[in-house]
Short mmCIF file of C-alpha atoms in Angstrom, two decimals:
data_model
loop_
_atom_site.label_atom_id
_atom_site.label_comp_id
_atom_site.label_asym_id
_atom_site.label_seq_id
_atom_site.Cartn_x
_atom_site.Cartn_y
_atom_site.Cartn_z
CA MET A 5 63.13 28.88 -71.31
CA GLU A 6 66.51 27.52 -72.45
CA LYS A 7 66.87 27.30 -76.21
CA GLU A 8 67.28 23.74 -77.48
CA LEU A 9 70.79 23.04 -78.78
CA HIS A 10 71.02 22.40 -82.52
CA TYR A 11 73.73 19.77 -82.93
CA PRO A 12 72.82 17.62 -85.95
CA LEU A 13 74.09 14.08 -86.31
CA PHE A 14 75.45 14.94 -89.76
CA TYR A 15 76.75 18.36 -90.74
CA ARG A 16 77.91 19.45 -94.20
CA LYS A 17 81.50 20.09 -93.07
CA ASP A 18 81.66 16.55 -91.67
CA LEU A 19 82.36 15.34 -95.20
CA THR A 20 85.89 16.74 -95.35
CA ALA A 21 86.77 15.32 -91.93
CA PHE A 22 85.21 12.02 -93.01
CA TRP A 23 87.59 11.68 -95.96
CA ALA A 24 90.61 12.40 -93.77
CA LEU A 25 89.77 9.80 -91.12
CA PHE A 26 88.55 7.31 -93.72
CA ALA A 27 91.78 7.64 -95.69
CA ASP A 28 93.87 7.02 -92.58
CA ASN A 29 91.97 3.88 -91.58
CA LEU A 30 91.73 2.63 -95.17
CA ALA A 31 95.49 2.94 -95.61
CA ASN A 32 96.14 0.85 -92.49
CA ILE A 33 93.55 -1.77 -93.46
CA VAL A 34 95.06 -2.12 -96.93
CA ILE A 35 98.59 -2.42 -95.49
CA LEU A 36 97.70 -5.10 -92.94
CA SER A 37 95.61 -6.98 -95.52
CA GLY A 38 98.53 -7.06 -97.93
CA ILE A 39 101.07 -8.17 -95.33
CA CYS A 40 98.79 -10.86 -93.89
CA THR A 41 98.03 -12.17 -97.41
CA PHE A 42 101.40 -11.97 -99.13
CA VAL A 43 103.92 -12.13 -96.27
CA PHE A 44 102.17 -14.46 -93.82
CA ASN A 45 100.25 -16.41 -96.50
CA MET A 46 96.94 -16.19 -94.69
CA PRO A 47 94.06 -17.48 -96.82
CA PRO A 48 91.53 -14.90 -98.11
CA GLN A 49 88.78 -16.38 -95.94
CA ILE A 50 90.82 -15.40 -92.88
CA VAL A 51 91.97 -11.95 -94.02
CA PHE A 52 88.75 -10.82 -95.72
CA GLY A 53 86.32 -13.15 -93.97
CA ARG A 54 87.50 -12.78 -90.38
CA ILE A 55 90.11 -10.05 -89.74
CA LEU A 56 88.48 -7.23 -91.72
CA PRO A 57 84.89 -7.90 -90.53
CA GLY A 58 86.24 -8.04 -86.96
CA LEU A 59 87.96 -4.70 -87.46
CA GLY A 60 84.74 -3.35 -88.98
CA VAL A 61 82.81 -4.32 -85.86
CA SER A 62 85.48 -2.79 -83.61
CA LEU A 63 85.51 0.50 -85.51
CA LEU A 64 81.72 0.76 -85.66
CA VAL A 65 81.38 0.12 -81.91
CA GLY A 66 84.20 2.49 -80.96
CA LEU A 67 83.27 5.36 -83.27
CA SER A 68 79.59 5.10 -82.30
CA PHE A 69 80.58 5.43 -78.65
CA TYR A 70 82.71 8.50 -79.32
CA VAL A 71 79.82 10.05 -81.25
CA TYR A 72 77.72 9.52 -78.12
CA LEU A 73 80.43 11.17 -75.98
CA ALA A 74 80.58 14.15 -78.34
CA ARG A 75 76.82 14.64 -78.25
CA ARG A 76 76.82 14.35 -74.47
CA LEU A 77 79.57 16.99 -74.22
CA ALA A 78 77.69 19.26 -76.65
CA ARG A 79 74.54 19.09 -74.51
CA LYS A 80 76.49 19.59 -71.29
CA GLU A 81 78.35 22.69 -72.50
CA GLN A 82 75.61 23.92 -74.86
CA ARG A 83 78.04 24.06 -77.79
CA ASN A 84 77.41 22.94 -81.36
CA ASP A 85 81.08 22.93 -82.37
CA VAL A 86 82.13 19.81 -80.42
CA THR A 87 84.27 17.43 -82.49
CA ALA A 88 84.06 13.71 -81.78
CA LEU A 89 87.29 11.89 -81.00
CA PRO A 90 88.66 10.01 -84.02
CA TYR A 91 89.19 6.27 -83.56
CA GLY A 92 90.99 3.60 -85.51
CA ILE A 93 94.05 1.39 -85.89
CA SER A 94 97.21 2.96 -84.51
CA THR A 95 99.91 2.70 -87.21
CA PRO A 96 102.90 2.01 -84.89
CA VAL A 97 100.87 -0.56 -82.89
CA MET A 98 99.72 -2.24 -86.10
CA PHE A 99 103.32 -2.77 -87.25
CA VAL A 100 104.32 -4.18 -83.85
CA TYR A 101 101.47 -6.68 -84.00
CA LEU A 102 102.36 -7.62 -87.57
CA PHE A 103 106.10 -8.07 -87.10
CA GLY A 104 106.42 -8.51 -83.32
CA VAL A 105 103.49 -10.87 -82.71
CA ILE A 106 102.04 -12.51 -85.83
CA GLY A 107 105.31 -12.64 -87.79
CA PRO A 108 107.52 -14.45 -85.25
CA VAL A 109 104.81 -17.05 -84.58
CA TYR A 110 104.25 -17.64 -88.31
CA TRP A 111 107.95 -17.90 -89.16
CA GLY A 112 108.63 -20.17 -86.20
CA LEU A 113 105.79 -22.56 -87.04
CA LYS A 114 106.64 -22.49 -90.74
CA ALA A 115 110.27 -23.38 -90.01
CA SER A 116 109.09 -26.40 -88.03
CA GLY A 117 106.99 -27.54 -90.99
CA ASN A 118 103.57 -26.82 -89.49
CA PRO A 119 101.04 -26.63 -92.37
CA ASN A 120 98.69 -24.44 -90.32
CA ALA A 121 101.30 -21.79 -89.50
CA SER A 122 99.33 -18.87 -90.93
CA ILE A 123 96.06 -19.84 -89.19
CA MET A 124 97.80 -20.34 -85.84
CA ALA A 125 99.64 -17.02 -86.21
CA TRP A 126 96.27 -15.29 -86.74
CA GLN A 127 94.89 -17.01 -83.63
CA VAL A 128 97.83 -15.80 -81.55
CA GLY A 129 97.35 -12.31 -83.00
CA MET A 130 93.73 -12.32 -81.83
CA ALA A 131 94.75 -13.50 -78.37
CA ALA A 132 97.45 -10.82 -78.15
CA ALA A 133 94.95 -8.13 -79.16
CA PHE A 134 92.47 -9.43 -76.56
CA LEU A 135 95.19 -9.26 -73.89
CA GLY A 136 96.09 -5.80 -75.18
CA GLY A 137 92.49 -4.69 -74.67
CA ILE A 138 92.65 -5.80 -71.05
CA ILE A 139 95.91 -3.89 -70.51
CA GLU A 140 94.39 -0.79 -72.16
CA MET A 141 91.43 -0.94 -69.77
CA LEU A 142 93.74 -1.39 -66.76
CA GLY A 143 95.61 1.70 -67.95
CA SER A 144 92.49 3.70 -67.08
CA ILE A 145 93.41 3.28 -63.41
CA ILE A 146 96.49 5.50 -63.71
CA GLY A 147 95.56 7.42 -66.87
CA PRO A 148 93.89 10.46 -65.24
CA TRP A 149 96.71 10.80 -62.69
CA LEU A 150 99.37 10.50 -65.40
CA LYS A 151 97.58 13.14 -67.47
CA ARG A 152 97.49 15.48 -64.46
CA VAL A 153 101.19 15.27 -63.57
CA THR A 154 102.71 15.23 -67.07
CA PRO A 155 103.32 18.59 -68.77
CA ARG A 156 101.70 19.18 -72.13
CA ALA A 157 105.08 19.56 -73.79
CA GLY A 158 105.74 15.88 -73.12
CA MET A 159 102.32 14.55 -74.08
CA LEU A 160 101.71 16.73 -77.12
CA GLY A 161 105.37 16.72 -78.16
CA THR A 162 105.54 12.94 -78.46
CA LEU A 163 102.27 13.01 -80.42
CA ALA A 164 103.83 15.59 -82.72
CA GLY A 165 106.69 13.15 -83.28
CA ILE A 166 104.29 10.44 -84.44
CA ALA A 167 102.42 12.99 -86.55
CA ILE A 168 105.34 14.54 -88.39
CA VAL A 169 107.11 11.21 -88.96
CA TRP A 170 104.38 8.65 -89.65
CA ILE A 171 101.32 10.71 -90.61
CA ALA A 172 103.02 13.47 -92.65
CA THR A 173 106.42 12.26 -93.90
CA VAL A 174 105.43 8.74 -95.01
CA PRO A 175 102.36 9.90 -97.01
CA LEU A 176 104.41 12.76 -98.49
CA ALA A 177 106.79 10.14 -99.89
CA HIS A 178 103.82 8.43 -101.58
CA ILE A 179 102.89 11.80 -103.10
CA PHE A 180 106.39 12.18 -104.54
CA GLU A 181 106.24 8.63 -105.92
CA ASN A 182 103.16 9.59 -107.93
CA PRO A 183 103.49 13.37 -108.38
CA MET A 184 101.09 13.63 -111.32
CA VAL A 185 98.29 12.65 -108.94
CA GLY A 186 99.77 13.70 -105.62
CA PHE A 187 100.88 17.26 -106.33
CA ALA A 188 97.48 18.34 -107.64
CA SER A 189 95.66 16.77 -104.68
CA LEU A 190 98.14 18.22 -102.18
CA MET A 191 97.78 21.75 -103.53
CA ILE A 192 93.98 21.49 -103.37
CA VAL A 193 94.17 20.36 -99.73
CA LEU A 194 96.61 23.11 -98.74
CA ALA A 195 94.66 25.76 -100.66
CA GLY A 196 91.31 24.76 -99.19
CA LEU A 197 92.24 23.80 -95.65
CA VAL A 198 95.27 25.99 -94.91
CA ALA A 199 94.80 29.06 -97.12
CA GLY A 200 91.00 28.97 -96.94
CA VAL A 201 90.37 29.04 -100.70
CA LYS A 202 86.72 28.45 -101.61
CA MET A 203 86.19 25.23 -103.57
CA PRO A 204 83.86 24.92 -106.61
CA PHE A 205 80.20 24.32 -105.71
CA ARG A 206 81.22 24.71 -102.04
CA LEU A 207 82.48 21.12 -102.02
CA PRO A 208 84.84 20.09 -99.18
CA ALA A 209 88.49 20.49 -100.17
CA GLY A 210 89.32 16.92 -99.15
CA LEU A 211 86.62 15.52 -101.41
CA VAL A 212 87.73 17.73 -104.33
CA ALA A 213 91.34 16.57 -103.84
CA ILE A 214 90.32 12.90 -103.93
CA LEU A 215 88.03 13.37 -106.95
CA VAL A 216 90.69 15.25 -108.93
CA GLY A 217 93.38 12.75 -107.93
CA THR A 218 91.20 9.81 -108.95
CA ILE A 219 90.35 11.37 -112.33
CA ILE A 220 94.04 12.02 -113.03
CA GLY A 221 94.73 8.49 -111.83
CA PHE A 222 92.68 7.02 -114.67
CA PHE A 223 94.87 8.87 -117.19
CA VAL A 224 98.19 7.79 -115.63
CA GLY A 225 97.17 4.22 -114.78
CA SER A 226 96.85 4.64 -111.01
CA SER A 227 93.07 4.12 -110.85
CA LYS A 228 90.89 1.27 -112.05
CA ILE A 229 87.40 -0.10 -111.50
CA ASP A 230 87.68 -3.68 -110.26
CA PHE A 231 84.85 -5.54 -108.51
CA SER A 232 86.74 -8.84 -108.22
CA GLY A 233 87.19 -8.48 -104.47
CA VAL A 234 83.55 -7.68 -103.74
CA ALA A 235 81.86 -10.46 -101.72
CA PHE A 236 79.74 -10.78 -98.59
CA HIS A 237 81.58 -11.65 -95.36
CA ALA A 238 79.25 -11.67 -92.36
CA PRO A 239 80.93 -11.00 -88.99
CA VAL A 240 80.88 -14.34 -87.18
CA PRO A 241 82.07 -14.92 -83.57
CA VAL A 242 85.29 -16.95 -83.48
CA ILE A 243 85.45 -17.79 -79.79
CA GLY A 244 87.05 -21.18 -80.45
CA ASP A 245 89.88 -19.65 -82.46
CA LEU A 246 90.40 -16.99 -79.79
CA ILE A 247 90.67 -19.61 -77.02
CA ALA A 248 93.09 -21.63 -79.16
CA GLY A 249 95.15 -18.48 -79.66
CA ILE A 250 95.25 -17.76 -75.92
CA LYS A 251 96.61 -21.27 -75.28
CA LEU A 252 99.18 -20.89 -78.05
CA MET A 253 100.25 -17.42 -76.94
CA PHE A 254 101.69 -18.62 -73.65
CA ALA A 255 104.03 -20.90 -75.58
CA TYR A 256 105.66 -17.79 -77.05
CA PRO A 257 107.15 -15.60 -74.26
CA ALA A 258 108.53 -13.21 -76.89
CA VAL A 259 104.96 -12.40 -77.92
CA LEU A 260 103.99 -11.53 -74.35
CA ALA A 261 107.13 -9.41 -74.08
CA ALA A 262 106.09 -7.50 -77.21
CA VAL A 263 102.45 -7.00 -76.17
CA LEU A 264 103.03 -5.45 -72.73
CA PRO A 265 105.19 -2.45 -73.75
CA ILE A 266 103.20 -1.70 -76.91
CA GLU A 267 99.94 -1.70 -74.95
CA ILE A 268 101.47 0.60 -72.34
CA TYR A 269 102.32 2.77 -75.33
CA ASN A 270 98.73 2.40 -76.52
CA PHE A 271 97.04 3.60 -73.35
CA ILE A 272 99.51 6.47 -73.07
CA GLU A 273 98.73 7.38 -76.69
CA THR A 274 95.03 7.44 -75.80
CA MET A 275 95.79 9.71 -72.86
CA ASN A 276 97.87 12.02 -75.05
CA ASN A 277 95.19 12.16 -77.74
CA VAL A 278 92.53 13.06 -75.17
CA GLU A 279 94.85 15.79 -73.88
CA SER A 280 95.27 16.99 -77.46
CA ALA A 281 91.48 17.22 -77.81
CA GLU A 282 91.25 19.20 -74.57
CA ALA A 283 93.89 21.61 -75.84
CA ALA A 284 91.71 22.09 -78.93
CA GLY A 285 88.67 22.89 -76.78
CA ASP A 286 86.88 19.54 -76.26
CA LYS A 287 87.39 17.99 -72.82
CA TYR A 288 86.69 14.26 -72.70
CA PRO A 289 87.12 11.88 -69.70
CA VAL A 290 90.43 10.09 -70.21
CA ARG A 291 89.47 7.09 -68.03
CA THR A 292 86.28 6.48 -70.02
CA CYS A 293 88.21 6.68 -73.29
CA GLN A 294 90.85 4.20 -72.15
CA ILE A 295 88.18 1.74 -71.01
CA MET A 296 86.37 2.11 -74.34
CA ASP A 297 89.54 1.57 -76.34
CA GLY A 298 90.18 -1.69 -74.52
CA ALA A 299 86.56 -2.80 -74.83
CA GLY A 300 86.41 -1.92 -78.53
CA THR A 301 89.55 -3.94 -79.20
CA MET A 302 88.21 -6.93 -77.26
CA VAL A 303 84.88 -6.86 -79.10
CA GLY A 304 86.75 -6.88 -82.41
CA THR A 305 88.80 -9.93 -81.42
CA LEU A 306 85.59 -11.88 -80.75
CA PHE A 307 84.87 -11.53 -84.48
CA GLY A 308 88.39 -12.19 -85.78
CA SER A 309 90.35 -8.93 -85.49
CA ALA A 310 94.00 -9.32 -84.53
CA PHE A 311 94.75 -5.61 -84.14
CA PRO A 312 94.04 -3.13 -81.30
CA THR A 313 91.97 -0.03 -81.97
CA THR A 314 92.36 3.22 -80.08
CA VAL A 315 91.49 6.91 -79.92
CA TYR A 316 93.21 8.24 -82.99
CA ILE A 317 95.73 10.98 -83.22
CA GLY A 318 94.47 14.11 -85.01
CA HIS A 319 91.48 15.59 -83.17
CA PRO A 320 92.74 19.19 -83.66
CA ALA A 321 92.96 18.62 -87.42
CA TYR A 322 89.41 17.26 -87.60
CA LYS A 323 88.24 20.20 -85.53
CA ARG A 324 89.95 22.58 -87.94
CA LEU A 325 88.10 20.77 -90.72
CA GLN A 326 84.91 21.65 -88.78
CA GLY A 327 84.00 18.02 -88.29
CA ARG A 328 81.39 17.43 -85.59
CA CYS A 329 80.19 13.90 -84.87
CA GLY A 330 78.87 12.77 -88.25
CA TYR A 331 82.33 12.30 -89.74
CA ALA A 332 83.21 9.69 -87.11
CA LEU A 333 79.90 7.84 -87.41
CA GLY A 334 80.20 7.93 -91.20
CA VAL A 335 83.65 6.33 -91.11
CA GLY A 336 82.41 3.63 -88.72
CA ILE A 337 79.47 2.76 -90.96
CA VAL A 338 81.41 2.87 -94.25
CA ILE A 339 84.37 0.82 -92.95
CA PHE A 340 81.97 -1.74 -91.45
CA LEU A 341 79.96 -2.07 -94.66
CA GLY A 342 83.13 -2.01 -96.75
CA ALA A 343 84.61 -4.83 -94.67
CA ILE A 344 81.59 -7.13 -94.83
CA PHE A 345 80.83 -6.47 -98.53
CA GLY A 346 84.45 -6.40 -99.74
CA PHE A 347 84.35 -2.77 -100.89
CA VAL A 348 87.64 -1.93 -99.14
CA ASP A 349 89.53 -3.68 -101.92
CA PHE A 350 87.40 -1.91 -104.57
CA LEU A 351 88.07 1.56 -103.10
CA TYR A 352 91.77 0.84 -102.74
CA LYS A 353 92.01 0.04 -106.46
CA LEU A 354 89.83 3.01 -107.43
CA ILE A 355 91.44 5.80 -105.37
CA PRO A 356 95.23 6.25 -105.78
CA THR A 357 97.23 6.39 -102.56
CA ALA A 358 98.68 9.73 -103.69
CA ALA A 359 95.14 11.18 -103.86
CA VAL A 360 94.32 10.46 -100.19
CA ALA A 361 97.85 11.00 -98.82
CA PRO A 362 97.52 14.84 -98.80
CA MET A 363 94.75 14.59 -96.18
CA LEU A 364 97.13 12.67 -93.94
CA VAL A 365 99.89 15.22 -94.52
CA PHE A 366 97.46 17.94 -93.44
CA VAL A 367 96.51 16.03 -90.28
CA GLY A 368 100.19 15.48 -89.43
CA ILE A 369 101.23 19.12 -89.78
CA VAL A 370 98.23 20.41 -87.81
CA ILE A 371 99.01 18.06 -84.91
CA THR A 372 102.64 19.18 -84.94
CA ALA A 373 101.69 22.85 -85.00
CA GLN A 374 99.21 22.33 -82.16
CA ALA A 375 101.89 20.78 -79.94
CA PHE A 376 103.84 24.04 -80.04
CA ARG A 377 100.83 26.35 -79.85
CA ALA A 378 99.01 24.56 -77.01
CA SER A 379 102.11 24.19 -74.82
CA PRO A 380 103.53 27.15 -72.89
CA ALA A 381 105.82 29.16 -75.18
CA ARG A 382 108.78 28.63 -72.86
CA HIS A 383 108.39 24.84 -73.36
CA ALA A 384 108.90 24.97 -77.15
CA ILE A 385 112.32 23.34 -76.84
CA ALA A 386 110.81 20.54 -74.74
CA VAL A 387 108.28 19.85 -77.51
CA ALA A 388 111.11 19.68 -80.05
CA VAL A 389 113.06 17.24 -77.85
CA ALA A 390 109.99 14.99 -77.53
CA ILE A 391 109.81 14.67 -81.32
CA ILE A 392 113.37 13.36 -81.77
CA PRO A 393 112.91 9.68 -80.69
CA HIS A 394 110.27 9.23 -83.39
CA MET A 395 112.77 10.23 -86.06
CA SER A 396 115.04 7.46 -84.82
CA ASN A 397 112.06 5.12 -84.80
CA ILE A 398 111.26 5.57 -88.48
CA MET A 399 114.96 5.43 -89.38
CA ILE A 400 115.42 2.08 -87.64
CA THR A 401 112.15 0.71 -89.01
CA LYS A 402 113.03 1.60 -92.60
CA ILE A 403 116.61 0.31 -92.35
CA LYS A 404 115.37 -3.01 -90.95
CA GLY A 405 112.84 -3.24 -93.76
CA ALA A 406 115.48 -2.53 -96.39
CA VAL A 407 117.87 -5.09 -94.89
CA SER A 408 115.16 -7.77 -94.83
CA VAL A 409 114.53 -7.20 -98.54
CA VAL A 410 118.22 -7.33 -99.50
CA ASN A 411 119.28 -10.12 -97.14
CA ALA A 412 116.59 -11.84 -95.07
CA GLU A 413 119.23 -13.88 -93.22
CA MET A 414 121.13 -10.87 -91.86
CA ASP A 415 120.75 -10.30 -88.12
CA VAL A 416 120.49 -6.57 -87.42
CA ALA A 417 120.93 -7.13 -83.67
CA THR A 418 124.61 -8.09 -83.89
CA LEU A 419 127.55 -5.87 -83.02
CA GLU A 420 129.06 -6.67 -86.42
CA PHE A 421 126.05 -5.08 -88.13
CA ALA A 422 126.28 -2.04 -85.83
CA HIS A 423 129.99 -1.60 -86.58
CA LYS A 424 129.40 -1.78 -90.34
CA LEU A 425 126.77 0.94 -90.11
CA SER A 426 128.93 3.07 -87.82
CA GLU A 427 131.55 3.10 -90.58
CA GLN A 428 128.89 4.81 -92.71
CA GLY A 429 128.15 7.38 -90.02
CA ILE A 430 125.04 5.63 -88.64
CA ALA A 431 125.00 5.31 -84.84
CA TRP A 432 122.92 2.13 -84.98
CA ILE A 433 123.08 1.26 -81.28
CA GLY A 434 122.10 4.75 -80.19
CA GLN A 435 119.38 5.13 -82.81
CA SER A 436 117.97 1.72 -81.84
CA ALA A 437 117.90 2.71 -78.18
CA LEU A 438 115.94 5.85 -79.06
CA ALA A 439 113.59 3.94 -81.36
CA HIS A 440 112.43 1.31 -78.87
CA GLY A 441 109.52 2.74 -76.89
CA ALA A 442 109.74 6.04 -78.77
CA ILE A 443 106.40 7.44 -77.61
CA ILE A 444 107.23 6.86 -73.94
CA THR A 445 110.79 8.13 -74.39
CA GLY A 446 109.52 11.25 -76.13
CA LEU A 447 106.96 11.87 -73.40
CA LEU A 448 109.55 11.47 -70.62
CA TRP A 449 112.23 13.61 -72.26
CA GLY A 450 109.70 16.29 -73.14
CA ALA A 451 108.56 16.32 -69.52
CA ILE A 452 112.14 16.35 -68.18
CA VAL A 453 113.14 19.32 -70.35
CA ALA A 454 109.90 21.21 -69.60
CA MET A 455 110.37 20.80 -65.85
CA LEU A 456 114.06 21.69 -66.18
CA ILE A 457 113.07 24.93 -67.92
CA ASP A 458 110.75 25.63 -64.96
CA LEU A 459 113.58 24.74 -62.50
CA ASP A 460 111.32 22.11 -60.91
CA PHE A 461 114.14 19.71 -60.09
CA ARG A 462 111.94 17.49 -57.93
CA LYS A 463 109.78 16.64 -60.95
CA THR A 464 112.75 16.33 -63.30
CA ALA A 465 114.22 13.78 -60.90
CA ALA A 466 110.88 11.93 -60.79
CA PHE A 467 110.59 11.72 -64.58
CA SER A 468 114.27 10.81 -64.95
CA GLY A 469 113.92 8.12 -62.29
CA THR A 470 110.88 6.76 -64.08
CA ALA A 471 112.89 6.59 -67.30
CA ALA A 472 115.64 4.70 -65.45
CA PHE A 473 113.15 2.14 -64.12
CA LEU A 474 111.46 1.63 -67.50
CA THR A 475 114.90 1.20 -69.10
CA LEU A 476 115.87 -1.35 -66.46
CA ILE A 477 112.86 -3.58 -67.19
CA GLY A 478 113.04 -3.13 -70.96
CA ILE A 479 109.92 -1.05 -71.61
CA ILE A 480 112.03 1.60 -73.35
CA HIS A 481 115.41 1.51 -75.12
CA SER A 482 115.31 -2.27 -75.54
CA PRO A 483 113.71 -4.68 -78.03
CA SER A 484 112.63 -7.07 -75.26
CA MET A 485 111.60 -7.04 -71.63
CA GLY A 486 113.85 -8.28 -68.83
CA LEU A 487 116.50 -6.79 -66.57
CA HIS A 488 118.81 -4.53 -68.58
CA PHE A 489 121.66 -3.00 -66.57
CA SER A 490 122.73 -1.09 -69.64
CA ALA A 491 124.77 2.06 -70.11
CA VAL A 492 121.54 3.93 -70.85
CA PHE A 493 120.17 2.81 -67.48
CA GLY A 494 123.37 4.04 -65.83
CA GLY A 495 123.05 7.37 -67.61
CA TYR A 496 119.52 7.85 -66.28
CA VAL A 497 120.63 6.98 -62.75
CA MET A 498 123.42 9.55 -62.93
CA MET A 499 121.08 12.18 -64.37
CA THR A 500 118.50 11.50 -61.65
CA ALA A 501 121.15 11.89 -58.97
CA LEU A 502 122.20 15.26 -60.40
CA PHE A 503 118.59 16.49 -60.40
CA ILE A 504 118.17 15.40 -56.78
CA VAL A 505 121.32 17.30 -55.80
CA ALA A 506 120.08 20.39 -57.65
CA TRP A 507 116.73 20.11 -55.85
CA LEU A 508 118.36 19.77 -52.43
CA LEU A 509 120.71 22.70 -53.11
CA LYS A 510 117.78 24.81 -54.38
CA VAL A 511 119.65 25.76 -57.57
CA GLU A 512 118.42 29.06 -59.03
CA ARG A 513 118.41 30.61 -62.48
CA ASP A 514 121.28 32.92 -63.42
CA PRO A 515 119.62 36.37 -63.75
CA GLU A 516 122.20 37.38 -66.37
CA ILE A 517 121.16 34.49 -68.61
CA GLY A 518 117.45 34.19 -67.89
CA GLU A 519 115.38 31.88 -70.04
CA LEU A 520 114.74 31.71 -73.76
CA ASP A 521 111.86 33.95 -74.84
CA PHE A 522 109.72 32.47 -77.60
CA GLU A 523 107.02 35.10 -77.26
CA GLY A 524 109.13 38.06 -78.34
CA ASP A 525 109.71 39.38 -81.85
#
């Protein structure tokens, strides 16, 4: 008789993984709440009474589904070490929706004197997220095929770019802004999760880091107990506002142009994250995950969310933390309850950012390391190439943010601005081209270099040709969609032609040169 599998819903080690995923989602929720409140002047009843409860519903639905998938996989493979896929708000997508969808609508309506600019901007944001959910679900049609034909170096390399830039570097900066709290928490995380040091009372290292950081925070003024934001906000369907937003959205073609490429990015990110989980030992159906991501986003919009949710980056890190399925369910429940009871604001004021940031740094470096370890050793250079566009992406994002603070009237899209920066050694036009559509660019260049290393010129031509087409229609290397017969497009066409010639001529490797060996001493 087959022994019954012991795979508990909650496992002691789930607690450390819980704090990591919770910190990531909490950081995004706090950021979007602040921007919606203080930049777009949305009233509290919209931000805390509609957007956050809607996100809470979306996260609870999505994370519960991925707990179900994990338990199904555990039963199927008779393993009790299956880690559920993490799920939440994608940081790059969140910023696009804030400043590429909600922002332009708000600023345009405000300039025309519309007193309801902030409400209407929220409605358009909901509609855009609903449309994004549909696009995400449609992505499931080509997702499995795309996963099959794309080398891991491209998929995992572009994820590593997001991880090292957004998940590791940005939180590390917060640690250095508050080193009294951050350094202690970071060393506890690295000692417990990297070096394997045993924590007091066998507590999870992530929890110890947050507790120590919070205690220090009270002494340095970074922590406080404040219940002023605690209030009950029941999730209420907002179908009327969603329909109004859909009608408004079609009056803003720029919004539609922003939604399509970022949602293509989103379903590719889901595909990459599922591939990352498979590389770590847990094989999930990519089509099912893409459908769920779209459905979870759409459910959230029915209750007021204006932001897409997706399979999160970081499965290998949560697996290293020995999370199973309880960590994901715990985050879904806590975020949902925190959103409807207003505890998100309380926790944000209680726990210093520098105390939770080390968990994000850990997640970022584990994802980056996995990209190199799970790809063939000969493709290490391809992984490195796939990371580069994301460095340009954060550079451009931060420069634009700095410029908007110093001079809100300055147009960063002008040649005059580009020339001024070039005088300071900043290749603004080139960096901008790399930044737009960074995840797709990283994936394509990682794939091109990997196939070039393998001398598969037919596939290099196919990926290069795809890059040319996506450049032409503005999905990558451009801030807007449309026909772009740019120099970058011409470069891709030329490169594709060279690969086709090499394929037809059956170009071979020079035996005196060989290939780089990353497996030697």
